[in-house]
XYZ file of C-alpha atoms in Angstrom:
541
model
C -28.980 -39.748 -36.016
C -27.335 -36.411 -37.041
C -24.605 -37.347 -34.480
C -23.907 -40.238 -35.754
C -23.833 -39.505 -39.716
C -21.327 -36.598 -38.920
C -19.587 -39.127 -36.668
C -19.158 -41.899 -39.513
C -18.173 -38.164 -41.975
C -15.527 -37.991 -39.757
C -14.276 -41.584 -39.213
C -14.787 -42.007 -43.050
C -12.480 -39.323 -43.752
C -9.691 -40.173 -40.919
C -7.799 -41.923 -43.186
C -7.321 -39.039 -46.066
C -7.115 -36.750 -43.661
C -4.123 -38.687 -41.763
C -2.333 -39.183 -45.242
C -2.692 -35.415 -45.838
C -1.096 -34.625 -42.593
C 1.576 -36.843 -43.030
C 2.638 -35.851 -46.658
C 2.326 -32.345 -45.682
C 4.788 -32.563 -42.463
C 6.992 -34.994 -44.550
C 7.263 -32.565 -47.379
C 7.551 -29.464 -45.049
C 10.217 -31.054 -43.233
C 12.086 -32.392 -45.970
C 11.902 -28.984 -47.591
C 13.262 -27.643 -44.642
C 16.100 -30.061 -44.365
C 16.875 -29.907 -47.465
C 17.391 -25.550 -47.260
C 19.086 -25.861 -44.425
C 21.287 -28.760 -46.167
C 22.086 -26.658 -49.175
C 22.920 -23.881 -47.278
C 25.336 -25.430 -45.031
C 26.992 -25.975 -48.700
C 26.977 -22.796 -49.967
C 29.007 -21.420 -46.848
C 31.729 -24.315 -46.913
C 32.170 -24.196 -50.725
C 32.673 -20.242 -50.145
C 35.219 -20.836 -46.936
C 36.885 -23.266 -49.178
C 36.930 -20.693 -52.398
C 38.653 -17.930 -49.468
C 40.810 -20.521 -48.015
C 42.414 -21.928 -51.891
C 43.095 -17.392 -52.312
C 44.741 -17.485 -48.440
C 47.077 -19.997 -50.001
C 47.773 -18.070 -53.209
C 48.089 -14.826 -51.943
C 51.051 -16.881 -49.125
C 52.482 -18.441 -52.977
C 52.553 -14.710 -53.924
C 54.611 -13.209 -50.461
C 56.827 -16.396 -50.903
C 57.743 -15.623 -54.442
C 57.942 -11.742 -53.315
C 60.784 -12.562 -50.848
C 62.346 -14.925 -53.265
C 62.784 -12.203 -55.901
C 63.974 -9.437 -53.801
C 66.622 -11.800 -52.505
C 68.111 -12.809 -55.632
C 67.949 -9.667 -56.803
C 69.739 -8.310 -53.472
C 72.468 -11.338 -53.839
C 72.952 -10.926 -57.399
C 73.419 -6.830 -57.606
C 74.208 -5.598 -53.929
C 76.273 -7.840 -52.517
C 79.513 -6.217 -53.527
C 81.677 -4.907 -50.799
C 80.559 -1.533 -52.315
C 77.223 -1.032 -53.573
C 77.365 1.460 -56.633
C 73.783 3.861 -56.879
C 73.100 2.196 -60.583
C 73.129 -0.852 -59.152
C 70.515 0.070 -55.938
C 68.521 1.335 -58.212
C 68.282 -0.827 -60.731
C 66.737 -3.386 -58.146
C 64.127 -1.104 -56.905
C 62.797 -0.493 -60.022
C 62.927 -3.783 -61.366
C 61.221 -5.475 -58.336
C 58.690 -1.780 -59.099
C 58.885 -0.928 -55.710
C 57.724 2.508 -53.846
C 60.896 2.583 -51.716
C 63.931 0.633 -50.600
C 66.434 0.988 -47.838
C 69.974 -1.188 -47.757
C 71.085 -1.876 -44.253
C 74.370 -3.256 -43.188
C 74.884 -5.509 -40.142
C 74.400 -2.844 -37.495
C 70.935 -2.188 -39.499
C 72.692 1.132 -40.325
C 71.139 2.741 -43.890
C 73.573 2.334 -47.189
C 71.430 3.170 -49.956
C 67.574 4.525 -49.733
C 65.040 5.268 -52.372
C 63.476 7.624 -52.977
C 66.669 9.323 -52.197
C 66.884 11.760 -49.177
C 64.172 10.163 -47.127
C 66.477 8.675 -44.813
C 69.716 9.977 -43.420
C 72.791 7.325 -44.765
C 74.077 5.500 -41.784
C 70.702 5.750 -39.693
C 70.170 2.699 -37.720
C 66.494 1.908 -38.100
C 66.760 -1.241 -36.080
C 65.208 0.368 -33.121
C 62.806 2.694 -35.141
C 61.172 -0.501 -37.108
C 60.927 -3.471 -35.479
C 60.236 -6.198 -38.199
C 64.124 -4.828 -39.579
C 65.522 -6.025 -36.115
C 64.149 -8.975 -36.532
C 65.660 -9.025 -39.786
C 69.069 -7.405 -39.255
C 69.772 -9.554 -36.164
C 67.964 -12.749 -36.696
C 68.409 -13.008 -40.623
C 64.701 -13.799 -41.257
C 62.661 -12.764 -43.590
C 60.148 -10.186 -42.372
C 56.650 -8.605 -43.618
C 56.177 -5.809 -41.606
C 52.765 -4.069 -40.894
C 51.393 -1.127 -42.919
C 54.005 1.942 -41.867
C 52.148 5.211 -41.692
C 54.122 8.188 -42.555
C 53.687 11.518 -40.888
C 54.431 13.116 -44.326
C 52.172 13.008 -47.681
C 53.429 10.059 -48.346
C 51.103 6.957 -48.651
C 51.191 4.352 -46.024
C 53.308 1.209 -47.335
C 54.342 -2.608 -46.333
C 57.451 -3.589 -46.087
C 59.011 -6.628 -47.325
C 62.771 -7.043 -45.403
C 65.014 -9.911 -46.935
C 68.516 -10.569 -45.321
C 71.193 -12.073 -47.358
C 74.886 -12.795 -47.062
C 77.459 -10.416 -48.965
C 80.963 -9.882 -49.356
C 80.746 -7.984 -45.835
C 78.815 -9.917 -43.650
C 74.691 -9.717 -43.683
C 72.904 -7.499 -44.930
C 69.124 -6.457 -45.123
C 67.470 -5.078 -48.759
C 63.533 -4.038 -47.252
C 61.780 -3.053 -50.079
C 58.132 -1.242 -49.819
C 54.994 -1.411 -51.660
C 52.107 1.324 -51.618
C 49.240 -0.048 -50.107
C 46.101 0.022 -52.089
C 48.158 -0.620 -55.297
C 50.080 -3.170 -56.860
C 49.789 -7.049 -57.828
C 47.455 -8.148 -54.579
C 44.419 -5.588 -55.387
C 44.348 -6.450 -58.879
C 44.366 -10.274 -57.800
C 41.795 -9.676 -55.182
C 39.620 -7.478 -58.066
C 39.846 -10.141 -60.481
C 38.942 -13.459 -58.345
C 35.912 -11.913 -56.733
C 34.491 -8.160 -58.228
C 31.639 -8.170 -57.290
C 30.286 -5.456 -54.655
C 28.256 -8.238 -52.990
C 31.677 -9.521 -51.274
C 33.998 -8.097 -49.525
C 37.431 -9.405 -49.644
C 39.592 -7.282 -47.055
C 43.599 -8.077 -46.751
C 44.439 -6.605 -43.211
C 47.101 -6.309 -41.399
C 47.464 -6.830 -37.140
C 47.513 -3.230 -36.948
C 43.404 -3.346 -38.156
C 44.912 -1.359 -41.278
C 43.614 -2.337 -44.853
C 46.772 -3.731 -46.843
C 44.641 -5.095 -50.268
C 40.538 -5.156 -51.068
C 38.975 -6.016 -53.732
C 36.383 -3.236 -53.387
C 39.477 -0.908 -53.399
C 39.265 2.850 -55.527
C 42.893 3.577 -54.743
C 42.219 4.660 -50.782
C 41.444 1.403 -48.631
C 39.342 2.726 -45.867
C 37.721 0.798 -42.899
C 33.789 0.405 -43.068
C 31.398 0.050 -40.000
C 30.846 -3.883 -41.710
C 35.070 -3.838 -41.464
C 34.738 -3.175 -37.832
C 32.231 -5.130 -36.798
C 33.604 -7.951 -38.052
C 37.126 -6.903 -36.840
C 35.574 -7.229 -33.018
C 33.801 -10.471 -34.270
C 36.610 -12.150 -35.414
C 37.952 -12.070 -31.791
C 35.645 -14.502 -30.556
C 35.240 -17.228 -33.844
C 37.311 -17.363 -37.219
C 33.705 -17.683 -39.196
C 30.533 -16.746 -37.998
C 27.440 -14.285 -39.405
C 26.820 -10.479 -38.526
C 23.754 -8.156 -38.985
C 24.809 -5.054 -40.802
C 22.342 -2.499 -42.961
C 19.207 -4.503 -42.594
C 20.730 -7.783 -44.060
C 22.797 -10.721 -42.636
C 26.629 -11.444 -43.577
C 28.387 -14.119 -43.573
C 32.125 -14.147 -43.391
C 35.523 -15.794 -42.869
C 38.800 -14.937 -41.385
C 42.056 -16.707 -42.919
C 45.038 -15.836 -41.445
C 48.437 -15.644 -44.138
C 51.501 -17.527 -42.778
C 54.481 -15.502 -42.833
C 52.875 -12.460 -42.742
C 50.750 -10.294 -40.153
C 47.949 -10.596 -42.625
C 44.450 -11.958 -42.603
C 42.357 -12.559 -45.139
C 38.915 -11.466 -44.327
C 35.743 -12.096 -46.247
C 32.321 -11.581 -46.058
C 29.460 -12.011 -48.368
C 25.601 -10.788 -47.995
C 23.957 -14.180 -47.262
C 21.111 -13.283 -50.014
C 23.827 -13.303 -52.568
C 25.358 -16.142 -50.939
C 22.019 -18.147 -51.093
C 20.668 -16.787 -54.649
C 21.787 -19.788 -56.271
C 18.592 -21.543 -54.333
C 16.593 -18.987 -54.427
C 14.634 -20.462 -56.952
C 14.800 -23.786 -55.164
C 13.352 -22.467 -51.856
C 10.019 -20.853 -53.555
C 9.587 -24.524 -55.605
C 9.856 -25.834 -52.168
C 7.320 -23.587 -50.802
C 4.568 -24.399 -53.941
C 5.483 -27.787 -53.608
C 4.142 -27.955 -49.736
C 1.366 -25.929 -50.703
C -0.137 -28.110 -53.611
C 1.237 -31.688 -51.611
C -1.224 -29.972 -48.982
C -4.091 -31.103 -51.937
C -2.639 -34.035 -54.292
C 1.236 -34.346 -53.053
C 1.866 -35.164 -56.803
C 4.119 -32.184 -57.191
C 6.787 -33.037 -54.429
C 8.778 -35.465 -57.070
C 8.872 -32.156 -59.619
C 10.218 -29.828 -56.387
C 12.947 -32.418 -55.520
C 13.770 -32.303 -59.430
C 14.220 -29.097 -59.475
C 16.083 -28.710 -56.289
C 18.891 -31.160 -57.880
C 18.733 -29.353 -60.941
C 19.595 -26.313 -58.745
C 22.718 -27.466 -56.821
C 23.909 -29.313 -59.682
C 24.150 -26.016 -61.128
C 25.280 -24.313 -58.262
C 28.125 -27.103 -58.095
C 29.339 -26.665 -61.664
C 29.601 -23.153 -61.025
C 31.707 -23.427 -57.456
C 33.792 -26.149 -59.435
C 34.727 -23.548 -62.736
C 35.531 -20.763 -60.069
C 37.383 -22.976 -57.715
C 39.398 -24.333 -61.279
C 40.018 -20.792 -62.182
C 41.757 -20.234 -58.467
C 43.924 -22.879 -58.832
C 44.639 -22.409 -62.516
C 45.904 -18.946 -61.649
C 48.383 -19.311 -58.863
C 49.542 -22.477 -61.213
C 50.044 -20.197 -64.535
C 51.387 -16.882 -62.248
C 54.123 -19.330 -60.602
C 54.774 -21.338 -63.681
C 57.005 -18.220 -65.492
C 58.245 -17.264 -62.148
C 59.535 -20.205 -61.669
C 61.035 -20.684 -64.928
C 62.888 -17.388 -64.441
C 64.248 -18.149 -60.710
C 65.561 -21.680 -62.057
C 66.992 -20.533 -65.308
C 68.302 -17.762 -63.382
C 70.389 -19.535 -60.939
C 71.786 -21.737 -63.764
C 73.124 -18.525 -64.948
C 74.253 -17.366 -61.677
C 76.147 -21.148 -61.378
C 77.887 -21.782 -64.094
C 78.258 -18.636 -66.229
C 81.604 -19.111 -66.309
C 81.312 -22.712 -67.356
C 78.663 -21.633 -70.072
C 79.589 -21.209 -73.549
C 77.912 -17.588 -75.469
C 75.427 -19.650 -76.677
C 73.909 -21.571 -73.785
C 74.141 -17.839 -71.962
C 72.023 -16.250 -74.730
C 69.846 -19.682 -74.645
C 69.050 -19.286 -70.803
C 68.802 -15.381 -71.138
C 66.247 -15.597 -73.855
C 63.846 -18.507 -71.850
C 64.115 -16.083 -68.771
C 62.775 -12.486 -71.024
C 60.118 -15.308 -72.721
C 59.407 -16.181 -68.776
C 59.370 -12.648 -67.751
C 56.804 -11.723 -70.937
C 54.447 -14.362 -70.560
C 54.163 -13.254 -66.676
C 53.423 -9.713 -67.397
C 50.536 -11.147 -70.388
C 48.411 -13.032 -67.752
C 49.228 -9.965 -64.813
C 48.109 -7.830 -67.356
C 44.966 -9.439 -68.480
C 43.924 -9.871 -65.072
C 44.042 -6.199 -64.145
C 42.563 -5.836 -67.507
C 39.589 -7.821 -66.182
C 39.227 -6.239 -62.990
C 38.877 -2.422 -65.071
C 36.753 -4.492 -67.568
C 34.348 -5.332 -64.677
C 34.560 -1.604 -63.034
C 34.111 -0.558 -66.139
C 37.087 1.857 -65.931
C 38.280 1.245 -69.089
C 37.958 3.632 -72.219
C 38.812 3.182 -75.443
C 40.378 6.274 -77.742
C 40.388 5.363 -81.184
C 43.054 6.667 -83.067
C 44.180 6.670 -87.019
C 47.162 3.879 -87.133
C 49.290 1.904 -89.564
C 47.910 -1.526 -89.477
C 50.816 -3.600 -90.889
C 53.732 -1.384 -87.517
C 50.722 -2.411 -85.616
C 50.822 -5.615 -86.187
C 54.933 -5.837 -86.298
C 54.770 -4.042 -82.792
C 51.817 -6.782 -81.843
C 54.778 -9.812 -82.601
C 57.844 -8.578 -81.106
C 55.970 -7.833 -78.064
C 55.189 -11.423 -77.792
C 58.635 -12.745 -77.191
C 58.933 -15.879 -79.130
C 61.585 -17.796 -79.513
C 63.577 -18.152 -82.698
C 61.829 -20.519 -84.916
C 58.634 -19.633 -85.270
C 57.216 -17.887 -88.644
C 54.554 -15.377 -88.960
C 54.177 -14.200 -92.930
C 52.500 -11.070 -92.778
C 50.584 -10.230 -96.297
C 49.116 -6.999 -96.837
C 47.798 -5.475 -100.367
C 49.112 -2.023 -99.051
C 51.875 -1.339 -96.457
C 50.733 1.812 -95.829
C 47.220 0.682 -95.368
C 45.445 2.745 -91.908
C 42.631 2.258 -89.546
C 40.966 3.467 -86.711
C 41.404 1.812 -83.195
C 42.354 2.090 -79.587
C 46.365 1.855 -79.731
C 46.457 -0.203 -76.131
C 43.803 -2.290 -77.395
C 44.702 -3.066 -80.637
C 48.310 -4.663 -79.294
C 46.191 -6.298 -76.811
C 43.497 -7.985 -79.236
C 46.163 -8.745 -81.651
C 48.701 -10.026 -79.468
C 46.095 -12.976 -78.024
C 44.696 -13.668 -81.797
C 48.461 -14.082 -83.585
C 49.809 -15.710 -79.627
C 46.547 -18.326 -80.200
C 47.780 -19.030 -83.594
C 51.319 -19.613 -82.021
C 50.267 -21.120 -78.643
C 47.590 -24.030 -80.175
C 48.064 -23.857 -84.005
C 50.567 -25.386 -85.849
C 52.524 -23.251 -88.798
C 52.422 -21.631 -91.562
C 51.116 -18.258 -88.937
C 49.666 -15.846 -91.967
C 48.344 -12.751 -90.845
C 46.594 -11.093 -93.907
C 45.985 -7.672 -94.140
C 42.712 -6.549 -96.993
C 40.884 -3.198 -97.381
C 37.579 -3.385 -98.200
C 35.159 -0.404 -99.171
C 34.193 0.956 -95.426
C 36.568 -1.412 -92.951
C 40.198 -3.178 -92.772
C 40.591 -6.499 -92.255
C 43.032 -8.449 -90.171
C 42.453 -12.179 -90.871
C 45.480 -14.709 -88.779
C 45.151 -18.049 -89.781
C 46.890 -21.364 -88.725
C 47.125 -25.024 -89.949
C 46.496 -26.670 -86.504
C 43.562 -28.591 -85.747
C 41.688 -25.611 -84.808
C 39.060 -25.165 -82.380
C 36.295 -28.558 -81.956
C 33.040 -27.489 -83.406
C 31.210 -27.880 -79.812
C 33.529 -25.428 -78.406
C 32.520 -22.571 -81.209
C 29.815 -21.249 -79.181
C 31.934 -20.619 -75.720
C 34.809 -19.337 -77.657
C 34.510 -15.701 -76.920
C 33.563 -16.747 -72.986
C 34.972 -15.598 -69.937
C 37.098 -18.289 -68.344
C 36.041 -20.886 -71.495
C 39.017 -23.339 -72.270
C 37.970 -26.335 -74.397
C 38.180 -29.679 -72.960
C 38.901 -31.899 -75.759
C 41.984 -31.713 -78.628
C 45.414 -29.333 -78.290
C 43.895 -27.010 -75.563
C 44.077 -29.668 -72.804
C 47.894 -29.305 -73.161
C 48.517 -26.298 -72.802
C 48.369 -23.489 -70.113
C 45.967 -21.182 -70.216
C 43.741 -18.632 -68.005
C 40.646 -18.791 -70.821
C 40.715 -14.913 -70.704
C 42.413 -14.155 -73.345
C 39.613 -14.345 -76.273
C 37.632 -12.996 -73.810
C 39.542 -9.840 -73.191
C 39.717 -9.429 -77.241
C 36.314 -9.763 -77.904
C 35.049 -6.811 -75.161
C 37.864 -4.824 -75.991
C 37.608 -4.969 -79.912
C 33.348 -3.930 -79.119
C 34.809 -1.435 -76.686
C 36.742 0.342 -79.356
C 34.030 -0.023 -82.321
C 35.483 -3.267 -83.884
C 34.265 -6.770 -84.421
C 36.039 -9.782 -84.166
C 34.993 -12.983 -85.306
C 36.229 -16.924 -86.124
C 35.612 -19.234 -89.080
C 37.416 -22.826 -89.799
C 40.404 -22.027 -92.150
C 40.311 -24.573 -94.923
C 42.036 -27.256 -95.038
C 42.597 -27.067 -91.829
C 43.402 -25.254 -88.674
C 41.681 -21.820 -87.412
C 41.194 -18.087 -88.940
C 40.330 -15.205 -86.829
C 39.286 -12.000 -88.054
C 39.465 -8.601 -86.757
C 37.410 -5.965 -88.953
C 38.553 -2.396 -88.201
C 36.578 1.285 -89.718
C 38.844 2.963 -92.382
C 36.659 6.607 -91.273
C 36.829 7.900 -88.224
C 34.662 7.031 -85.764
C 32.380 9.181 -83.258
C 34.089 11.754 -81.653
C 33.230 10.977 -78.401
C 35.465 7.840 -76.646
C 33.626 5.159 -75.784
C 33.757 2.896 -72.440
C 33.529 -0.863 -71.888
C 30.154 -1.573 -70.734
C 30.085 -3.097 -67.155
């Protein structure tokens, strides 16, 4: 009899007991899947996010070789090539160094001067100038080590046709410096991944992990000898697991390397895995909470999606808004080069003007990217000083270039009126709130100037439309561009309120918005009239 109760226990509770089992191995698995689904995301949205920089940073070596050419063509292709005129070009293009070779590859001009003997040929000393000198290609060479102090370089050779036949203008950047670290810096800072630029020599030529001396790590080799058997792949390194990602840069002997720790890469579902995990657990008793798991799973990679989609926009927004002004200035400046002589004084000071407007609205967004990449090292410190407000703000308009036309009234109860700031800052925070006004406002532009008991304050107002009430919130965001009214028309890297806002609490000041009445926008910047602490004070991190 006791046999056969605990027999007809067991049959009796076959049925519950086969449910169980089958809701817990159909949630298990399905949790599983669904990890390994999301993961298999994660890496391809990040080998997409390297590949979209791969093409940027081949944009960027294009437009480099594009510049030093007409440059070259423009100012050294005169049967004789005066000093002024070398020199001019290297320090326009800001090079470290420049050599001119003729069509043997022998040396006209160098800078810095004296490094080279004139009339060296360096054809058979460098190879990628060969190439150049006898092929008339453009060539990127490796990184060139010098046996002197001086730092390693690339070099960038560009042939073009002169009065005399070919000729080659190879002009070298430091590496560790310039444009492509501060790129690399402001795309991806953060320590958790590694973005390496390297050439076939296994030399670093750009990271974004970079203090000013780009030295291989034990990660950087291992990955180097990876690399040689798959493009992408995973490598154990200090305890943890990497994942990385080799792009290679047409027209250069570059690669673009990068790697990632794969808990940083996964962190987005974190969260989702140890739902997952509870979920199992408690299906294991009622299996009511494996609809709540999935919920919050979706809730997860929706997330994770918007936030691959606003980085992804911000790649493409900046190799569109770097080129845009570039572009402007190479078009307007073949015009010029065309048909100056069929150009009237006018329609020369016309094209002359767009191209300095081109060439200052480039150095704004190169500027406020390197400004983000110190902002995010936190590198930057701010040295309040006592200034005039109103040459401030004077300095803080011409510096913006605009074109004739546009009004600013500046009001101010005293002319003489002083405050204490950051000099570098304060052009910086004022030349994004009066070039806002400008860029998405509409005129009258009144900047008002009004002294209060303890502080100054800078108030610039517009008459535009001014900025949709939804949008208030995000205004001082980084990356934050509204998507409804004026803003969707114009370009724009959404850094520039940004910048303002941590470099105005950087330097002790506040900045804040209000609607302006009837309409349009009014900013204001409130500065101390008494000095401030002694000590200088840097950008938090």
């Amino acid at each position: 009899m006791r046999l056969l109760r605990s027999s007809t226990r067991w049959r009796g509770a076959a049925l519950p007991l086969t449910v169980w089992l089958i809701l817990t191995v159909a949630a298990a698995g399905s949790v599983a899947a669904l990890q390994h689904s999301s993961h298999d995301g994660l890496v391809w949205r990040f080998n997409q996010r390297i590949g979209l920089l791969a093409n940027f940073i081949t944009g960027f070596v294009d437009d480099q070789i594009n510049r030093q050419r007409q440059q070259a063509e423009t100012f050294l292709s005169d049967s004789v090539v005066s000093e002024r005129d070398f020199t001019r070009v290297v320090d326009g293009l800001s090079l470290s160094g420049a050599v001119l070779l003729d069509a043997q590859g022998r040396v006209l001009h160098v800078a810095p001067d004296g490094t080279l003997p004139l009339g060296q040929d360096l054809t058979g000393r460098y190879p990628h100038l060969n190439v150049a000198v006898r092929q008339g290609q453009p060539v990127v060479s490796s990184a060139i080590i010098f046996a002197s102090d001086r730092p390693p370089v690339v070099n960038v050779a560009v042939p073009f046709d002169a009065v005399t036949g070919r000729r080659v203008f190879a002009g070298s950047v430091a590496i560790g410096k310039g444009s492509l670290v501060g790129i690399l810096s402001a795309v991806i800072p953060r320590s958790e991944v590694h973005l390496n630029l390297v050439d076939d020599t296994g030399t670093i030529v750009a990271a974004n992990q970079s203090t000013g001396v780009l030295e291989s790590t034990r990660l950087d080799a291992e990955l180097a000898a990876t690399r040689q058997v798959d493009q992408q792949g995973r490598v154990r390194q200090g305890g943890q697991w990497w994942r990385y990602t080799t792009v290679d840069i047409p027209g250069a002997p570059w690669r673009l390397t990068a790697s990632v720790t794969e808990d940083y890469l996964f962190a987005p579902m974190a969260g989702a895995e140890i739902g997952g995990l509870v979920a199992v657990i408690i299906a294991a008793a009622t299996g009511l909470l494996l609809v709540a798991a999935v919920a919050r799973t979706r809730r997860s990679r929706q997330d994770l999606h918007r936030a691959n989609t606003q980085l992804g926009d911000f790649i493409t927004m900046l190799s569109h808004d770097v080129r845009q002004p570039l572009s402007s200035i190479v078009s307007y400046g073949e015009i010029l080069l065309d048909e100056w002589a069929d150009l009237d004084e006018k329609e020369k000071h016309r094209y002359i003007q767009r191209i300095t407007n081109g060439g200052h609205r480039a150095d704004r967004i190169v500027e406020e990217i390197l400004t983000l990449s110190r902002l995010d090292a936190g590198a930057i410190t701010a040295h309040p000083a006592l200034l005039n407000i109103n040459r401030a703000i004077r300095q803080a308009v011409e510096g913006l270039g605009l074109e004739p036309g546009h009004s600013i009234t500046v009001t101010a109860t005293d002319d003489e009126a002083t405050a204490y700031a950051d000099p570098a800052f304060l052009q910086l925070i004022l030349g994004n709130l009066i070039g806002n006004a400008v860029k998405y406002g509409s005129p009258p532009i009144d900047v008002t100037v009004a002294r209060t008991d303890e502080n100054l304050n800078i108030e610039v107002s517009d008459h535009g439309e001014g900025v949709p009430p939804q949008f208030v919130d995000h205004l001082f965001d980084r990356f934050a561009r509204a998507d409804t009214g004026v803003a969707t028309t114009k370009p724009g890297t959404g850094l520039g309120l940004y910048l303002a806002h941590r470099l105005a609490t950087a330097s002790g000041l506040r900045i804040g918005y209000q609607p302006h009445q009837p309409q349009g926008a009014t900013f204001t910047l409130t500065l101390p009239v008494t000095s401030p602490a002694a000590e200088p004070q840097r950008t938090a991190r």
